[in-house]
mmCIF file of C-alpha atoms in Angstrom:
data_model
loop_
_atom_site.group_PDB
_atom_site.id
_atom_site.type_symbol
_atom_site.label_atom_id
_atom_site.label_comp_id
_atom_site.label_asym_id
_atom_site.label_seq_id
_atom_site.Cartn_x
_atom_site.Cartn_y
_atom_site.Cartn_z
ATOM 1 C CA UNK A 1 -12.099 -5.801 0.790
ATOM 2 C CA UNK A 2 -10.888 -7.401 4.015
ATOM 3 C CA UNK A 3 -9.393 -4.733 6.299
ATOM 4 C CA UNK A 4 -7.529 -5.183 9.575
ATOM 5 C CA UNK A 5 -7.457 -2.202 11.913
ATOM 6 C CA UNK A 6 -4.669 -2.184 14.489
ATOM 7 C CA UNK A 7 -5.575 -0.077 17.513
ATOM 8 C CA UNK A 8 -3.031 0.283 20.332
ATOM 9 C CA UNK A 9 -5.832 1.396 22.647
ATOM 10 C CA UNK A 10 -8.866 -0.426 23.942
ATOM 11 C CA UNK A 11 -10.631 2.420 25.730
ATOM 12 C CA UNK A 12 -12.899 5.216 24.555
ATOM 13 C CA UNK A 13 -10.929 8.250 23.351
ATOM 14 C CA UNK A 14 -10.535 10.444 20.276
ATOM 15 C CA UNK A 15 -8.672 7.934 18.106
ATOM 16 C CA UNK A 16 -10.878 5.035 19.132
ATOM 17 C CA UNK A 17 -14.086 6.995 18.459
ATOM 18 C CA UNK A 18 -12.759 7.826 14.995
ATOM 19 C CA UNK A 19 -11.914 4.156 14.461
ATOM 20 C CA UNK A 20 -15.411 3.122 15.565
ATOM 21 C CA UNK A 21 -17.019 5.465 13.020
ATOM 22 C CA UNK A 22 -14.659 4.273 10.258
ATOM 23 C CA UNK A 23 -15.344 0.609 11.057
ATOM 24 C CA UNK A 24 -19.110 1.222 11.012
ATOM 25 C CA UNK A 25 -18.961 2.984 7.644
ATOM 26 C CA UNK A 26 -16.732 0.369 6.011
ATOM 27 C CA UNK A 27 -18.728 -2.599 7.289
ATOM 28 C CA UNK A 28 -22.015 -1.024 6.173
ATOM 29 C CA UNK A 29 -20.350 -0.372 2.767
ATOM 30 C CA UNK A 30 -19.752 -4.094 2.292
ATOM 31 C CA UNK A 31 -16.200 -4.511 3.547
ATOM 32 C CA UNK A 32 -15.178 -7.188 6.032
ATOM 33 C CA UNK A 33 -13.545 -5.581 9.057
ATOM 34 C CA UNK A 34 -11.172 -7.102 11.616
ATOM 35 C CA UNK A 35 -9.647 -5.380 14.655
ATOM 36 C CA UNK A 36 -6.401 -6.118 16.499
ATOM 37 C CA UNK A 37 -6.028 -4.414 19.877
ATOM 38 C CA UNK A 38 -4.703 -5.041 23.374
ATOM 39 C CA UNK A 39 -6.808 -7.115 25.745
ATOM 40 C CA UNK A 40 -8.695 -5.167 28.379
ATOM 41 C CA UNK A 41 -10.915 -5.934 31.333
ATOM 42 C CA UNK A 42 -13.078 -2.995 30.225
ATOM 43 C CA UNK A 43 -15.338 -4.325 27.428
ATOM 44 C CA UNK A 44 -17.323 -1.161 26.591
ATOM 45 C CA UNK A 45 -15.310 -0.265 23.467
ATOM 46 C CA UNK A 46 -15.204 -3.863 22.268
ATOM 47 C CA UNK A 47 -19.001 -4.133 22.668
ATOM 48 C CA UNK A 48 -19.497 -0.985 20.576
ATOM 49 C CA UNK A 49 -17.289 -2.412 17.798
ATOM 50 C CA UNK A 50 -18.634 -5.984 17.929
ATOM 51 C CA UNK A 51 -21.669 -5.556 15.568
ATOM 52 C CA UNK A 52 -19.366 -4.298 12.801
ATOM 53 C CA UNK A 53 -16.319 -6.559 13.242
ATOM 54 C CA UNK A 54 -15.872 -10.035 11.753
ATOM 55 C CA UNK A 55 -13.199 -11.056 14.282
ATOM 56 C CA UNK A 56 -11.049 -9.528 17.009
ATOM 57 C CA UNK A 57 -7.418 -10.330 17.645
ATOM 58 C CA UNK A 58 -6.250 -9.402 21.130
ATOM 59 C CA UNK A 59 -2.510 -8.819 21.289
ATOM 60 C CA UNK A 60 -0.388 -6.694 23.645
ATOM 61 C CA UNK A 61 1.050 -3.706 21.767
ATOM 62 C CA UNK A 62 3.753 -1.299 22.855
ATOM 63 C CA UNK A 63 3.982 2.468 22.434
ATOM 64 C CA UNK A 64 7.013 3.245 20.277
ATOM 65 C CA UNK A 65 7.442 6.939 21.132
ATOM 66 C CA UNK A 66 10.536 8.277 22.907
ATOM 67 C CA UNK A 67 10.517 10.171 26.184
ATOM 68 C CA UNK A 68 12.612 13.293 25.709
ATOM 69 C CA UNK A 69 14.671 15.094 28.301
ATOM 70 C CA UNK A 70 15.036 12.305 30.871
ATOM 71 C CA UNK A 71 18.491 11.075 29.938
ATOM 72 C CA UNK A 72 19.657 8.017 28.049
ATOM 73 C CA UNK A 73 19.666 5.520 30.933
ATOM 74 C CA UNK A 74 16.257 6.564 32.275
ATOM 75 C CA UNK A 75 14.877 6.322 28.754
ATOM 76 C CA UNK A 76 16.338 2.817 28.361
ATOM 77 C CA UNK A 77 14.805 1.865 31.721
ATOM 78 C CA UNK A 78 11.470 3.194 30.438
ATOM 79 C CA UNK A 79 11.794 1.087 27.264
ATOM 80 C CA UNK A 80 12.557 -2.001 29.349
ATOM 81 C CA UNK A 81 9.458 -1.316 31.461
ATOM 82 C CA UNK A 82 7.326 -0.972 28.302
ATOM 83 C CA UNK A 83 8.674 -4.234 26.917
ATOM 84 C CA UNK A 84 7.837 -6.005 30.175
ATOM 85 C CA UNK A 85 4.391 -4.362 30.439
ATOM 86 C CA UNK A 86 3.549 -5.310 26.842
ATOM 87 C CA UNK A 87 4.827 -8.832 27.528
ATOM 88 C CA UNK A 88 7.479 -8.430 24.838
ATOM 89 C CA UNK A 89 4.946 -6.851 22.484
ATOM 90 C CA UNK A 90 7.411 -5.336 20.071
ATOM 91 C CA UNK A 91 9.294 -8.630 19.861
ATOM 92 C CA UNK A 92 6.373 -10.886 18.972
ATOM 93 C CA UNK A 93 3.300 -8.754 18.161
ATOM 94 C CA UNK A 94 4.276 -8.051 14.516
ATOM 95 C CA UNK A 95 4.723 -11.782 13.856
ATOM 96 C CA UNK A 96 1.458 -12.664 15.592
ATOM 97 C CA UNK A 97 -0.424 -9.964 13.655
ATOM 98 C CA UNK A 98 1.189 -11.133 10.377
ATOM 99 C CA UNK A 99 -0.059 -14.668 11.086
ATOM 100 C CA UNK A 100 -3.569 -13.243 11.689
ATOM 101 C CA UNK A 101 -3.327 -11.311 8.384
ATOM 102 C CA UNK A 102 -2.461 -14.486 6.471
ATOM 103 C CA UNK A 103 -5.046 -16.620 8.289
ATOM 104 C CA UNK A 104 -7.899 -14.210 7.500
ATOM 105 C CA UNK A 105 -6.644 -13.245 4.008
ATOM 106 C CA UNK A 106 -6.508 -9.541 4.893
ATOM 107 C CA UNK A 107 -6.185 -7.170 1.904
ATOM 108 C CA UNK A 108 -5.176 -4.028 3.811
ATOM 109 C CA UNK A 109 -3.812 -3.291 7.293
ATOM 110 C CA UNK A 110 -4.506 0.089 8.908
ATOM 111 C CA UNK A 111 -2.824 1.269 12.103
ATOM 112 C CA UNK A 112 -4.927 3.854 13.876
ATOM 113 C CA UNK A 113 -2.008 5.894 15.280
ATOM 114 C CA UNK A 114 1.691 6.545 14.776
ATOM 115 C CA UNK A 115 2.332 5.414 18.359
ATOM 116 C CA UNK A 116 2.366 1.724 17.376
ATOM 117 C CA UNK A 117 4.564 0.460 14.558
ATOM 118 C CA UNK A 118 3.522 -3.186 14.996
ATOM 119 C CA UNK A 119 0.938 -3.019 12.187
ATOM 120 C CA UNK A 120 3.443 -1.646 9.678
ATOM 121 C CA UNK A 121 5.939 -4.371 10.533
ATOM 122 C CA UNK A 122 3.238 -7.071 10.402
ATOM 123 C CA UNK A 123 1.966 -5.895 7.012
ATOM 124 C CA UNK A 124 5.517 -5.900 5.647
ATOM 125 C CA UNK A 125 6.070 -9.444 6.968
ATOM 126 C CA UNK A 126 2.732 -10.612 5.489
ATOM 127 C CA UNK A 127 3.216 -8.754 2.203
ATOM 128 C CA UNK A 128 0.033 -6.643 2.308
ATOM 129 C CA UNK A 129 -0.411 -2.862 1.933
ATOM 130 C CA UNK A 130 -0.456 -0.803 5.122
ATOM 131 C CA UNK A 131 -1.844 2.616 6.044
ATOM 132 C CA UNK A 132 -0.480 4.411 9.121
ATOM 133 C CA UNK A 133 -2.906 7.013 10.457
ATOM 134 C CA UNK A 134 -0.946 9.916 11.945
ATOM 135 C CA UNK A 135 -2.853 11.691 14.719
ATOM 136 C CA UNK A 136 -0.011 12.909 16.933
ATOM 137 C CA UNK A 137 2.513 15.730 16.627
ATOM 138 C CA UNK A 138 5.867 14.038 16.014
ATOM 139 C CA UNK A 139 9.290 15.243 14.900
ATOM 140 C CA UNK A 140 12.493 16.702 16.281
ATOM 141 C CA UNK A 141 11.390 20.125 17.448
ATOM 142 C CA UNK A 142 10.186 21.204 20.899
ATOM 143 C CA UNK A 143 6.578 21.218 19.624
ATOM 144 C CA UNK A 144 6.770 17.451 19.038
ATOM 145 C CA UNK A 145 4.653 15.823 21.708
ATOM 146 C CA UNK A 146 5.637 12.301 20.626
ATOM 147 C CA UNK A 147 9.176 11.979 19.272
ATOM 148 C CA UNK A 148 9.499 8.537 17.718
ATOM 149 C CA UNK A 149 12.250 5.957 18.044
ATOM 150 C CA UNK A 150 14.909 6.587 15.398
ATOM 151 C CA UNK A 151 14.273 10.317 15.037
#
């Protein structure tokens, strides 16, 4: 199976360590693994993944979570800042990832967090199955650390 992992982070942390272990296991089990993630000047994580990854796709991704309690206009300003920082990531990243999926004949896309919806949109565009790995506490209640857009 050819699997594309979409990781919105490119630095060592809990989710990325889990992804590294998953990529190692799948590659050693005979699967072909690809990784899409934001570009970074820090190459430590990329170097750890490199022996197990067929190809990398570096694409700016945007965090899709809402910022509660700051007011509508401040939240909109925050979204505008994210769009600029990600270089329009949510506008073009799903299409760029979908093109990568088709080019490399990916069988399954897996997004390593709920914070980025780009992988789900790309998989839908490309017509391949998608798995969204939920690691964060989301929802409507006060315990939700990451309320998502549309909730």
